[in-house]
C-alpha cells in the first residue's frame, strides 16, 4: 500500500451533503499540519498508531479507532506521534445539511471526537478512491459511499437504540425535539426545566414522554449525555478533571465526581488512569472491564 493515496472531486449534484476529497496516509514520525483553517468539513479516522489533535484550545491525544472532526474555518492543528505515527484516512465534504447531520451524530467543534472500531471505513475509502472523478454514475456511487462512511461513524446512542424500538418515539415530535435539544446543548449547564421550556410543555408531560417511550427520565438521559462526553474527554484530552466537568455542563467538580462515580464506580481521575493503563482495549471492552471491577 502506498504511503499516501488521495483524490479530489468536483461533485455538485447533491447540495445537501457532497464529497470534496478523500484519502489515507501512513504518516511519517512527527508529521504535522500547522495551525490552519479549511474550507470544508473533514473527518479523519485513525486506523493505527497515535497522535495529537488541537481544536478550540483543547488538546486530544488520539489512537486507533478514534475519529476527529475539522469544521470549516476552525483553527486546528494535528501531529503524528514521533514513535508510533498514525495511519489515518479522511473524507472532506460540505453541503447545506452537513451541520445538522453532524449535530444529530453528536459531533461538532466543541465535541469533535468519535470512538469505535470501524473495520469497514478503509474499504469505503478505497472504494471512493477507485471511482472516476467525473460522470453522474460515479458521482452517485460516491454519494452512496459518503453516507455509508457517515453511517458507520454514527454512534449507537440510547436515542438511536430506543427510536428503532419505539413507534411512539418515531411519531412524537416533542420527544424527538427534546432529545435533539439535550444532545446539542447538554454542555451548556441546561436542566430539565430548560428542555420543557424550549418545547413549551410541562415538566411532568416531558417526564411521561421519556418514561413511556425510552424507559428512563429526561434527567437520566441528560446525565447520560454529560457522562458519555466526560469519558471521551478524560480519555482523549489533556484537560484537567475540573475543566472536563465544566466542559460537560457541570458547575461543580464535586457534583460531577459524585455523578461519575455513581455510574462507573470510579472517580474521574481513577477512570482516566485506568483507561490509559489499558489503552489497547476498545471502549466496549473497557466499559465491561470497569463494570466487572465495580462488582468485585
PDB file of C-alpha atoms in Angstrom:
ATOM      1  CA  UNK A   1       0.000   0.000   0.000  1.00  0.00           C
ATOM      2  CA  UNK A   2       1.278   3.486  -0.847  1.00  0.00           C
ATOM      3  CA  UNK A   3       2.282   5.885   1.919  1.00  0.00           C
ATOM      4  CA  UNK A   4      -0.301   8.389   0.679  1.00  0.00           C
ATOM      5  CA  UNK A   5      -3.365   7.938  -1.510  1.00  0.00           C
ATOM      6  CA  UNK A   6      -5.538  10.981  -2.227  1.00  0.00           C
ATOM      7  CA  UNK A   7      -8.119  12.178  -4.740  1.00  0.00           C
ATOM      8  CA  UNK A   8     -10.091  15.412  -5.297  1.00  0.00           C
ATOM      9  CA  UNK A   9     -13.639  15.501  -6.670  1.00  0.00           C
ATOM     10  CA  UNK A  10     -15.904  18.176  -8.126  1.00  0.00           C
ATOM     11  CA  UNK A  11     -19.325  16.775  -7.204  1.00  0.00           C
ATOM     12  CA  UNK A  12     -22.230  19.255  -7.188  1.00  0.00           C
ATOM     13  CA  UNK A  13     -25.401  17.289  -7.950  1.00  0.00           C
ATOM     14  CA  UNK A  14     -26.373  16.983  -4.267  1.00  0.00           C
ATOM     15  CA  UNK A  15     -26.387  20.329  -2.468  1.00  0.00           C
ATOM     16  CA  UNK A  16     -27.362  18.969   0.964  1.00  0.00           C
ATOM     17  CA  UNK A  17     -24.183  16.947   1.504  1.00  0.00           C
ATOM     18  CA  UNK A  18     -21.489  16.071  -1.035  1.00  0.00           C
ATOM     19  CA  UNK A  19     -17.903  14.877  -1.083  1.00  0.00           C
ATOM     20  CA  UNK A  20     -14.877  17.057  -1.911  1.00  0.00           C
ATOM     21  CA  UNK A  21     -11.939  14.712  -1.410  1.00  0.00           C
ATOM     22  CA  UNK A  22     -10.790  11.567   0.335  1.00  0.00           C
ATOM     23  CA  UNK A  23      -7.591   9.727   1.107  1.00  0.00           C
ATOM     24  CA  UNK A  24      -5.463   7.812   3.568  1.00  0.00           C
ATOM     25  CA  UNK A  25      -1.857   8.073   4.713  1.00  0.00           C
ATOM     26  CA  UNK A  26       0.700   6.258   6.805  1.00  0.00           C
ATOM     27  CA  UNK A  27       2.314   9.350   8.300  1.00  0.00           C
ATOM     28  CA  UNK A  28       6.000   9.829   8.993  1.00  0.00           C
ATOM     29  CA  UNK A  29       7.007  10.314  12.664  1.00  0.00           C
ATOM     30  CA  UNK A  30       6.059  13.798  13.810  1.00  0.00           C
ATOM     31  CA  UNK A  31       4.308  14.655  10.525  1.00  0.00           C
ATOM     32  CA  UNK A  32       2.008  17.603  11.197  1.00  0.00           C
ATOM     33  CA  UNK A  33      -0.359  20.133   9.700  1.00  0.00           C
ATOM     34  CA  UNK A  34       0.349  23.610  11.002  1.00  0.00           C
ATOM     35  CA  UNK A  35      -2.452  25.633  12.602  1.00  0.00           C
ATOM     36  CA  UNK A  36      -4.746  26.419   9.685  1.00  0.00           C
ATOM     37  CA  UNK A  37      -8.369  26.656   8.611  1.00  0.00           C
ATOM     38  CA  UNK A  38     -10.057  24.502   5.973  1.00  0.00           C
ATOM     39  CA  UNK A  39     -12.935  25.423   3.647  1.00  0.00           C
ATOM     40  CA  UNK A  40     -14.998  22.278   4.292  1.00  0.00           C
ATOM     41  CA  UNK A  41     -15.752  19.623   6.893  1.00  0.00           C
ATOM     42  CA  UNK A  42     -13.123  16.911   7.264  1.00  0.00           C
ATOM     43  CA  UNK A  43     -13.313  13.726   9.316  1.00  0.00           C
ATOM     44  CA  UNK A  44     -10.102  11.815  10.000  1.00  0.00           C
ATOM     45  CA  UNK A  45     -10.302   8.238  11.250  1.00  0.00           C
ATOM     46  CA  UNK A  46      -7.219   6.666  12.868  1.00  0.00           C
ATOM     47  CA  UNK A  47      -6.611   3.119  11.680  1.00  0.00           C
ATOM     48  CA  UNK A  48      -3.475   2.557  13.759  1.00  0.00           C
ATOM     49  CA  UNK A  49      -0.796   4.497  15.622  1.00  0.00           C
ATOM     50  CA  UNK A  50      -1.424   7.709  17.521  1.00  0.00           C
ATOM     51  CA  UNK A  51      -1.018  11.472  17.517  1.00  0.00           C
ATOM     52  CA  UNK A  52      -2.346  14.776  18.857  1.00  0.00           C
ATOM     53  CA  UNK A  53      -5.198  16.997  17.707  1.00  0.00           C
ATOM     54  CA  UNK A  54      -5.667  20.592  18.912  1.00  0.00           C
ATOM     55  CA  UNK A  55      -9.069  22.251  18.497  1.00  0.00           C
ATOM     56  CA  UNK A  56     -10.804  25.055  20.419  1.00  0.00           C
ATOM     57  CA  UNK A  57      -7.819  25.314  22.808  1.00  0.00           C
ATOM     58  CA  UNK A  58      -8.240  21.658  23.775  1.00  0.00           C
ATOM     59  CA  UNK A  59      -5.573  19.062  23.069  1.00  0.00           C
ATOM     60  CA  UNK A  60      -6.658  15.490  22.341  1.00  0.00           C
ATOM     61  CA  UNK A  61      -4.313  12.518  22.448  1.00  0.00           C
ATOM     62  CA  UNK A  62      -5.781  10.058  19.977  1.00  0.00           C
ATOM     63  CA  UNK A  63      -5.082   6.494  18.945  1.00  0.00           C
ATOM     64  CA  UNK A  64      -6.584   3.726  16.837  1.00  0.00           C
ATOM     65  CA  UNK A  65     -10.369   3.649  16.396  1.00  0.00           C
ATOM     66  CA  UNK A  66     -10.764   7.369  17.120  1.00  0.00           C
ATOM     67  CA  UNK A  67     -12.098   9.914  14.647  1.00  0.00           C
ATOM     68  CA  UNK A  68     -11.805  13.705  14.798  1.00  0.00           C
ATOM     69  CA  UNK A  69     -13.765  16.422  13.039  1.00  0.00           C
ATOM     70  CA  UNK A  70     -12.435  19.615  11.491  1.00  0.00           C
ATOM     71  CA  UNK A  71     -15.095  22.224  10.770  1.00  0.00           C
ATOM     72  CA  UNK A  72     -14.861  24.918   8.060  1.00  0.00           C
ATOM     73  CA  UNK A  73     -12.867  28.000   9.131  1.00  0.00           C
ATOM     74  CA  UNK A  74     -11.936  26.442  12.503  1.00  0.00           C
ATOM     75  CA  UNK A  75      -8.286  26.783  13.528  1.00  0.00           C
ATOM     76  CA  UNK A  76      -6.870  23.303  14.161  1.00  0.00           C
ATOM     77  CA  UNK A  77      -3.513  21.556  14.427  1.00  0.00           C
ATOM     78  CA  UNK A  78      -2.661  17.862  14.376  1.00  0.00           C
ATOM     79  CA  UNK A  79       0.562  15.860  14.516  1.00  0.00           C
ATOM     80  CA  UNK A  80       1.543  12.210  14.282  1.00  0.00           C
ATOM     81  CA  UNK A  81       3.330  10.671  17.235  1.00  0.00           C
ATOM     82  CA  UNK A  82       7.125  10.585  16.933  1.00  0.00           C
ATOM     83  CA  UNK A  83       7.412   6.928  17.987  1.00  0.00           C
ATOM     84  CA  UNK A  84       4.136   5.419  16.776  1.00  0.00           C
ATOM     85  CA  UNK A  85       2.835   7.699  13.984  1.00  0.00           C
ATOM     86  CA  UNK A  86      -0.740   7.254  12.971  1.00  0.00           C
ATOM     87  CA  UNK A  87      -2.128   5.768   9.807  1.00  0.00           C
ATOM     88  CA  UNK A  88      -5.363   7.607   9.157  1.00  0.00           C
ATOM     89  CA  UNK A  89      -7.948   8.025   6.465  1.00  0.00           C
ATOM     90  CA  UNK A  90     -10.025  11.103   5.802  1.00  0.00           C
ATOM     91  CA  UNK A  91     -13.011  12.428   3.935  1.00  0.00           C
ATOM     92  CA  UNK A  92     -13.761  16.070   3.107  1.00  0.00           C
ATOM     93  CA  UNK A  93     -17.326  17.143   2.441  1.00  0.00           C
ATOM     94  CA  UNK A  94     -19.694  20.117   2.559  1.00  0.00           C
ATOM     95  CA  UNK A  95     -23.340  20.994   1.932  1.00  0.00           C
ATOM     96  CA  UNK A  96     -26.378  22.813   3.276  1.00  0.00           C
ATOM     97  CA  UNK A  97     -27.374  19.992   5.663  1.00  0.00           C
ATOM     98  CA  UNK A  98     -23.946  18.901   6.893  1.00  0.00           C
ATOM     99  CA  UNK A  99     -24.022  20.902  10.140  1.00  0.00           C
ATOM    100  CA  UNK A 100     -27.425  19.439  11.004  1.00  0.00           C
ATOM    101  CA  UNK A 101     -26.307  15.884  10.159  1.00  0.00           C
ATOM    102  CA  UNK A 102     -23.197  16.169  12.330  1.00  0.00           C
ATOM    103  CA  UNK A 103     -25.120  17.706  15.234  1.00  0.00           C
ATOM    104  CA  UNK A 104     -27.501  14.759  15.169  1.00  0.00           C
ATOM    105  CA  UNK A 105     -24.493  12.443  15.201  1.00  0.00           C
ATOM    106  CA  UNK A 106     -23.320  14.275  18.331  1.00  0.00           C
ATOM    107  CA  UNK A 107     -20.143  15.703  16.805  1.00  0.00           C
ATOM    108  CA  UNK A 108     -19.228  19.384  16.435  1.00  0.00           C
ATOM    109  CA  UNK A 109     -16.491  21.961  17.096  1.00  0.00           C
ATOM    110  CA  UNK A 110     -16.938  21.652  20.872  1.00  0.00           C
ATOM    111  CA  UNK A 111     -17.242  17.866  20.752  1.00  0.00           C
ATOM    112  CA  UNK A 112     -15.021  16.794  17.825  1.00  0.00           C
ATOM    113  CA  UNK A 113     -14.174  13.196  18.755  1.00  0.00           C
ATOM    114  CA  UNK A 114     -15.920   9.937  17.886  1.00  0.00           C
ATOM    115  CA  UNK A 115     -14.905   6.469  19.037  1.00  0.00           C
ATOM    116  CA  UNK A 116     -15.408   2.901  17.926  1.00  0.00           C
ATOM    117  CA  UNK A 117     -13.921   0.132  15.851  1.00  0.00           C
ATOM    118  CA  UNK A 118     -14.992   0.617  12.240  1.00  0.00           C
ATOM    119  CA  UNK A 119     -13.389  -2.124  10.166  1.00  0.00           C
ATOM    120  CA  UNK A 120     -15.243  -1.129   7.002  1.00  0.00           C
ATOM    121  CA  UNK A 121     -14.059   2.500   6.808  1.00  0.00           C
ATOM    122  CA  UNK A 122     -10.838   1.653   4.994  1.00  0.00           C
ATOM    123  CA  UNK A 123     -12.792  -0.362   2.443  1.00  0.00           C
ATOM    124  CA  UNK A 124     -15.231   2.544   1.930  1.00  0.00           C
ATOM    125  CA  UNK A 125     -12.325   4.957   1.466  1.00  0.00           C
ATOM    126  CA  UNK A 126     -10.641   2.685  -1.067  1.00  0.00           C
ATOM    127  CA  UNK A 127     -13.915   2.398  -2.999  1.00  0.00           C
ATOM    128  CA  UNK A 128     -14.241   6.191  -3.065  1.00  0.00           C
ATOM    129  CA  UNK A 129     -10.690   6.499  -4.372  1.00  0.00           C
ATOM    130  CA  UNK A 130     -11.396   3.901  -7.061  1.00  0.00           C
ATOM    131  CA  UNK A 131     -14.191   5.992  -8.598  1.00  0.00           C
ATOM    132  CA  UNK A 132     -13.627   8.167 -11.616  1.00  0.00           C
ATOM    133  CA  UNK A 133     -13.603  11.894 -10.952  1.00  0.00           C
ATOM    134  CA  UNK A 134     -16.368  12.681 -13.450  1.00  0.00           C
ATOM    135  CA  UNK A 135     -19.682  11.341 -14.649  1.00  0.00           C
ATOM    136  CA  UNK A 136     -23.056  11.081 -12.950  1.00  0.00           C
ATOM    137  CA  UNK A 137     -22.824   7.331 -12.389  1.00  0.00           C
ATOM    138  CA  UNK A 138     -19.570   7.704 -10.471  1.00  0.00           C
ATOM    139  CA  UNK A 139     -20.912  10.686  -8.526  1.00  0.00           C
ATOM    140  CA  UNK A 140     -23.954   8.688  -7.460  1.00  0.00           C
ATOM    141  CA  UNK A 141     -21.668   5.920  -6.263  1.00  0.00           C
ATOM    142  CA  UNK A 142     -19.539   8.383  -4.259  1.00  0.00           C
ATOM    143  CA  UNK A 143     -22.669   9.877  -2.726  1.00  0.00           C
ATOM    144  CA  UNK A 144     -23.714   6.452  -1.521  1.00  0.00           C
ATOM    145  CA  UNK A 145     -20.238   5.776  -0.130  1.00  0.00           C
ATOM    146  CA  UNK A 146     -20.172   9.145   1.660  1.00  0.00           C
ATOM    147  CA  UNK A 147     -23.369   8.259   3.513  1.00  0.00           C
ATOM    148  CA  UNK A 148     -22.002   4.772   4.222  1.00  0.00           C
ATOM    149  CA  UNK A 149     -18.951   6.439   5.780  1.00  0.00           C
ATOM    150  CA  UNK A 150     -21.044   8.761   7.976  1.00  0.00           C
ATOM    151  CA  UNK A 151     -23.451   5.960   8.899  1.00  0.00           C
ATOM    152  CA  UNK A 152     -20.547   3.771  10.019  1.00  0.00           C
ATOM    153  CA  UNK A 153     -19.322   6.515  12.346  1.00  0.00           C
ATOM    154  CA  UNK A 154     -22.748   7.443  13.712  1.00  0.00           C
ATOM    155  CA  UNK A 155     -22.751   6.290  17.363  1.00  0.00           C
ATOM    156  CA  UNK A 156     -25.315   3.839  18.695  1.00  0.00           C
ATOM    157  CA  UNK A 157     -26.671   6.136  21.397  1.00  0.00           C
ATOM    158  CA  UNK A 158     -29.561   5.471  23.765  1.00  0.00           C
ATOM    159  CA  UNK A 159     -31.599   7.627  21.372  1.00  0.00           C
ATOM    160  CA  UNK A 160     -30.876   5.606  18.252  1.00  0.00           C
ATOM    161  CA  UNK A 161     -31.476   2.289  20.041  1.00  0.00           C
ATOM    162  CA  UNK A 162     -34.751   3.461  21.503  1.00  0.00           C
ATOM    163  CA  UNK A 163     -36.057   5.040  18.312  1.00  0.00           C
ATOM    164  CA  UNK A 164     -35.668   1.758  16.471  1.00  0.00           C
ATOM    165  CA  UNK A 165     -37.763   0.030  19.127  1.00  0.00           C
ATOM    166  CA  UNK A 166     -40.437   2.640  19.783  1.00  0.00           C
ATOM    167  CA  UNK A 167     -43.177   3.598  17.345  1.00  0.00           C
ATOM    168  CA  UNK A 168     -44.262   6.316  19.766  1.00  0.00           C
ATOM    169  CA  UNK A 169     -40.801   7.902  19.709  1.00  0.00           C
ATOM    170  CA  UNK A 170     -40.721   7.886  15.909  1.00  0.00           C
ATOM    171  CA  UNK A 171     -44.058   9.659  15.757  1.00  0.00           C
ATOM    172  CA  UNK A 172     -43.703  12.011  18.752  1.00  0.00           C
ATOM    173  CA  UNK A 173     -42.277  15.300  17.589  1.00  0.00           C
ATOM    174  CA  UNK A 174     -41.948  16.628  21.157  1.00  0.00           C
ATOM    175  CA  UNK A 175     -39.789  13.700  22.204  1.00  0.00           C
ATOM    176  CA  UNK A 176     -37.545  13.836  19.144  1.00  0.00           C
ATOM    177  CA  UNK A 177     -37.066  17.584  19.627  1.00  0.00           C
ATOM    178  CA  UNK A 178     -36.341  17.106  23.334  1.00  0.00           C
ATOM    179  CA  UNK A 179     -33.657  14.513  22.641  1.00  0.00           C
ATOM    180  CA  UNK A 180     -32.031  16.635  19.959  1.00  0.00           C
ATOM    181  CA  UNK A 181     -32.101  19.698  22.241  1.00  0.00           C
ATOM    182  CA  UNK A 182     -30.372  17.747  25.020  1.00  0.00           C
ATOM    183  CA  UNK A 183     -27.766  16.257  22.679  1.00  0.00           C
ATOM    184  CA  UNK A 184     -26.931  19.674  21.231  1.00  0.00           C
ATOM    185  CA  UNK A 185     -26.926  21.681  24.472  1.00  0.00           C
ATOM    186  CA  UNK A 186     -26.060  19.441  27.439  1.00  0.00           C
ATOM    187  CA  UNK A 187     -22.658  21.111  27.872  1.00  0.00           C
ATOM    188  CA  UNK A 188     -24.370  24.495  28.466  1.00  0.00           C
ATOM    189  CA  UNK A 189     -25.466  23.541  32.023  1.00  0.00           C
ATOM    190  CA  UNK A 190     -29.072  23.047  30.954  1.00  0.00           C
ATOM    191  CA  UNK A 191     -31.632  21.330  33.158  1.00  0.00           C
ATOM    192  CA  UNK A 192     -34.920  19.541  32.564  1.00  0.00           C
ATOM    193  CA  UNK A 193     -36.808  22.826  33.011  1.00  0.00           C
ATOM    194  CA  UNK A 194     -34.834  24.315  30.115  1.00  0.00           C
ATOM    195  CA  UNK A 195     -35.873  21.397  27.903  1.00  0.00           C
ATOM    196  CA  UNK A 196     -39.565  21.656  28.769  1.00  0.00           C
ATOM    197  CA  UNK A 197     -39.485  25.471  28.346  1.00  0.00           C
ATOM    198  CA  UNK A 198     -37.834  25.114  24.943  1.00  0.00           C
ATOM    199  CA  UNK A 199     -40.639  22.795  23.833  1.00  0.00           C
ATOM    200  CA  UNK A 200     -43.434  24.745  25.520  1.00  0.00           C
ATOM    201  CA  UNK A 201     -44.688  21.731  27.501  1.00  0.00           C
ATOM    202  CA  UNK A 202     -44.834  20.939  31.192  1.00  0.00           C
ATOM    203  CA  UNK A 203     -42.029  19.162  33.020  1.00  0.00           C
ATOM    204  CA  UNK A 204     -44.479  16.404  34.047  1.00  0.00           C
ATOM    205  CA  UNK A 205     -45.549  15.784  30.456  1.00  0.00           C
ATOM    206  CA  UNK A 206     -41.889  15.652  29.359  1.00  0.00           C
ATOM    207  CA  UNK A 207     -41.173  13.104  32.113  1.00  0.00           C
ATOM    208  CA  UNK A 208     -44.112  10.963  30.978  1.00  0.00           C
ATOM    209  CA  UNK A 209     -42.936  11.057  27.342  1.00  0.00           C
ATOM    210  CA  UNK A 210     -39.462   9.829  28.281  1.00  0.00           C
ATOM    211  CA  UNK A 211     -40.560   7.133  30.719  1.00  0.00           C
ATOM    212  CA  UNK A 212     -43.198   5.696  28.400  1.00  0.00           C
ATOM    213  CA  UNK A 213     -41.024   5.640  25.273  1.00  0.00           C
ATOM    214  CA  UNK A 214     -37.423   5.465  26.481  1.00  0.00           C
ATOM    215  CA  UNK A 215     -37.736   3.715  29.848  1.00  0.00           C
ATOM    216  CA  UNK A 216     -35.882   6.442  31.746  1.00  0.00           C
ATOM    217  CA  UNK A 217     -36.404  10.071  32.772  1.00  0.00           C
ATOM    218  CA  UNK A 218     -35.186  13.165  30.881  1.00  0.00           C
ATOM    219  CA  UNK A 219     -32.854  13.841  33.811  1.00  0.00           C
ATOM    220  CA  UNK A 220     -31.281  10.387  33.414  1.00  0.00           C
ATOM    221  CA  UNK A 221     -30.823  10.930  29.697  1.00  0.00           C
ATOM    222  CA  UNK A 222     -29.236  14.339  30.318  1.00  0.00           C
ATOM    223  CA  UNK A 223     -26.798  12.740  32.789  1.00  0.00           C
ATOM    224  CA  UNK A 224     -26.005  10.007  30.268  1.00  0.00           C
ATOM    225  CA  UNK A 225     -25.061  12.588  27.619  1.00  0.00           C
ATOM    226  CA  UNK A 226     -22.866  14.509  30.061  1.00  0.00           C
ATOM    227  CA  UNK A 227     -21.020  11.478  31.410  1.00  0.00           C
ATOM    228  CA  UNK A 228     -20.587   9.888  27.992  1.00  0.00           C
ATOM    229  CA  UNK A 229     -18.905  13.098  26.845  1.00  0.00           C
ATOM    230  CA  UNK A 230     -16.830  13.171  30.070  1.00  0.00           C
ATOM    231  CA  UNK A 231     -15.449   9.696  29.355  1.00  0.00           C
ATOM    232  CA  UNK A 232     -14.236  10.787  25.928  1.00  0.00           C
ATOM    233  CA  UNK A 233     -12.583  13.926  27.322  1.00  0.00           C
ATOM    234  CA  UNK A 234     -10.900  12.036  30.157  1.00  0.00           C
ATOM    235  CA  UNK A 235      -9.608   9.518  27.649  1.00  0.00           C
ATOM    236  CA  UNK A 236      -8.666  11.742  24.725  1.00  0.00           C
ATOM    237  CA  UNK A 237      -7.890  15.234  26.049  1.00  0.00           C
ATOM    238  CA  UNK A 238      -5.311  16.828  28.330  1.00  0.00           C
ATOM    239  CA  UNK A 239      -7.981  18.826  30.173  1.00  0.00           C
ATOM    240  CA  UNK A 240      -7.930  18.790  33.970  1.00  0.00           C
ATOM    241  CA  UNK A 241     -10.754  16.893  35.662  1.00  0.00           C
ATOM    242  CA  UNK A 242     -12.225  20.230  36.729  1.00  0.00           C
ATOM    243  CA  UNK A 243     -12.251  21.524  33.148  1.00  0.00           C
ATOM    244  CA  UNK A 244     -13.778  18.249  31.961  1.00  0.00           C
ATOM    245  CA  UNK A 245     -16.595  18.825  34.456  1.00  0.00           C
ATOM    246  CA  UNK A 246     -17.226  22.352  33.133  1.00  0.00           C
ATOM    247  CA  UNK A 247     -16.998  21.168  29.512  1.00  0.00           C
ATOM    248  CA  UNK A 248     -19.768  18.651  30.192  1.00  0.00           C
ATOM    249  CA  UNK A 249     -22.208  21.120  31.730  1.00  0.00           C
ATOM    250  CA  UNK A 250     -21.377  20.667  35.424  1.00  0.00           C
ATOM    251  CA  UNK A 251     -20.997  23.825  37.523  1.00  0.00           C
ATOM    252  CA  UNK A 252     -19.396  21.924  40.400  1.00  0.00           C
ATOM    253  CA  UNK A 253     -16.481  19.487  40.400  1.00  0.00           C
ATOM    254  CA  UNK A 254     -17.910  17.676  43.430  1.00  0.00           C
ATOM    255  CA  UNK A 255     -21.293  17.141  41.742  1.00  0.00           C
ATOM    256  CA  UNK A 256     -19.543  15.852  38.624  1.00  0.00           C
ATOM    257  CA  UNK A 257     -17.307  13.481  40.592  1.00  0.00           C
ATOM    258  CA  UNK A 258     -20.251  12.131  42.567  1.00  0.00           C
ATOM    259  CA  UNK A 259     -22.312  11.506  39.419  1.00  0.00           C
ATOM    260  CA  UNK A 260     -19.354   9.916  37.630  1.00  0.00           C
ATOM    261  CA  UNK A 261     -18.524   7.569  40.494  1.00  0.00           C
ATOM    262  CA  UNK A 262     -22.181   6.606  40.907  1.00  0.00           C
ATOM    263  CA  UNK A 263     -22.314   5.467  37.256  1.00  0.00           C
ATOM    264  CA  UNK A 264     -18.855   3.939  36.794  1.00  0.00           C
ATOM    265  CA  UNK A 265     -17.768   3.028  40.323  1.00  0.00           C
ATOM    266  CA  UNK A 266     -14.594   5.099  39.880  1.00  0.00           C
ATOM    267  CA  UNK A 267     -13.623   8.724  40.358  1.00  0.00           C
ATOM    268  CA  UNK A 268     -12.889  10.622  37.121  1.00  0.00           C
ATOM    269  CA  UNK A 269      -9.154  10.644  37.945  1.00  0.00           C
ATOM    270  CA  UNK A 270      -9.111   6.901  38.618  1.00  0.00           C
ATOM    271  CA  UNK A 271     -11.047   6.283  35.396  1.00  0.00           C
ATOM    272  CA  UNK A 272      -8.509   8.283  33.383  1.00  0.00           C
ATOM    273  CA  UNK A 273      -5.576   6.460  34.972  1.00  0.00           C
ATOM    274  CA  UNK A 274      -7.132   3.046  34.417  1.00  0.00           C
ATOM    275  CA  UNK A 275      -8.109   3.878  30.835  1.00  0.00           C
ATOM    276  CA  UNK A 276      -4.559   4.936  29.967  1.00  0.00           C
ATOM    277  CA  UNK A 277      -3.171   1.783  31.578  1.00  0.00           C
ATOM    278  CA  UNK A 278      -5.483  -0.299  29.375  1.00  0.00           C
ATOM    279  CA  UNK A 279      -5.288   1.759  26.174  1.00  0.00           C
ATOM    280  CA  UNK A 280      -5.254  -1.311  23.942  1.00  0.00           C
ATOM    281  CA  UNK A 281      -8.852  -2.119  24.878  1.00  0.00           C
ATOM    282  CA  UNK A 282     -11.763  -0.887  22.788  1.00  0.00           C
ATOM    283  CA  UNK A 283     -14.281   1.367  24.542  1.00  0.00           C
ATOM    284  CA  UNK A 284     -16.767  -1.517  24.774  1.00  0.00           C
ATOM    285  CA  UNK A 285     -14.163  -3.861  26.272  1.00  0.00           C
ATOM    286  CA  UNK A 286     -13.054  -1.213  28.760  1.00  0.00           C
ATOM    287  CA  UNK A 287     -16.617  -0.461  29.888  1.00  0.00           C
ATOM    288  CA  UNK A 288     -17.160  -4.178  30.516  1.00  0.00           C
ATOM    289  CA  UNK A 289     -13.855  -4.264  32.399  1.00  0.00           C
ATOM    290  CA  UNK A 290     -14.758  -1.477  34.835  1.00  0.00           C
ATOM    291  CA  UNK A 291     -18.207  -2.978  35.388  1.00  0.00           C
ATOM    292  CA  UNK A 292     -16.546  -6.235  36.442  1.00  0.00           C
ATOM    293  CA  UNK A 293     -14.191  -4.291  38.722  1.00  0.00           C
ATOM    294  CA  UNK A 294     -17.110  -2.476  40.314  1.00  0.00           C
ATOM    295  CA  UNK A 295     -18.866  -5.764  41.067  1.00  0.00           C
ATOM    296  CA  UNK A 296     -15.700  -7.210  42.576  1.00  0.00           C
TER     297      UNK A 296
END
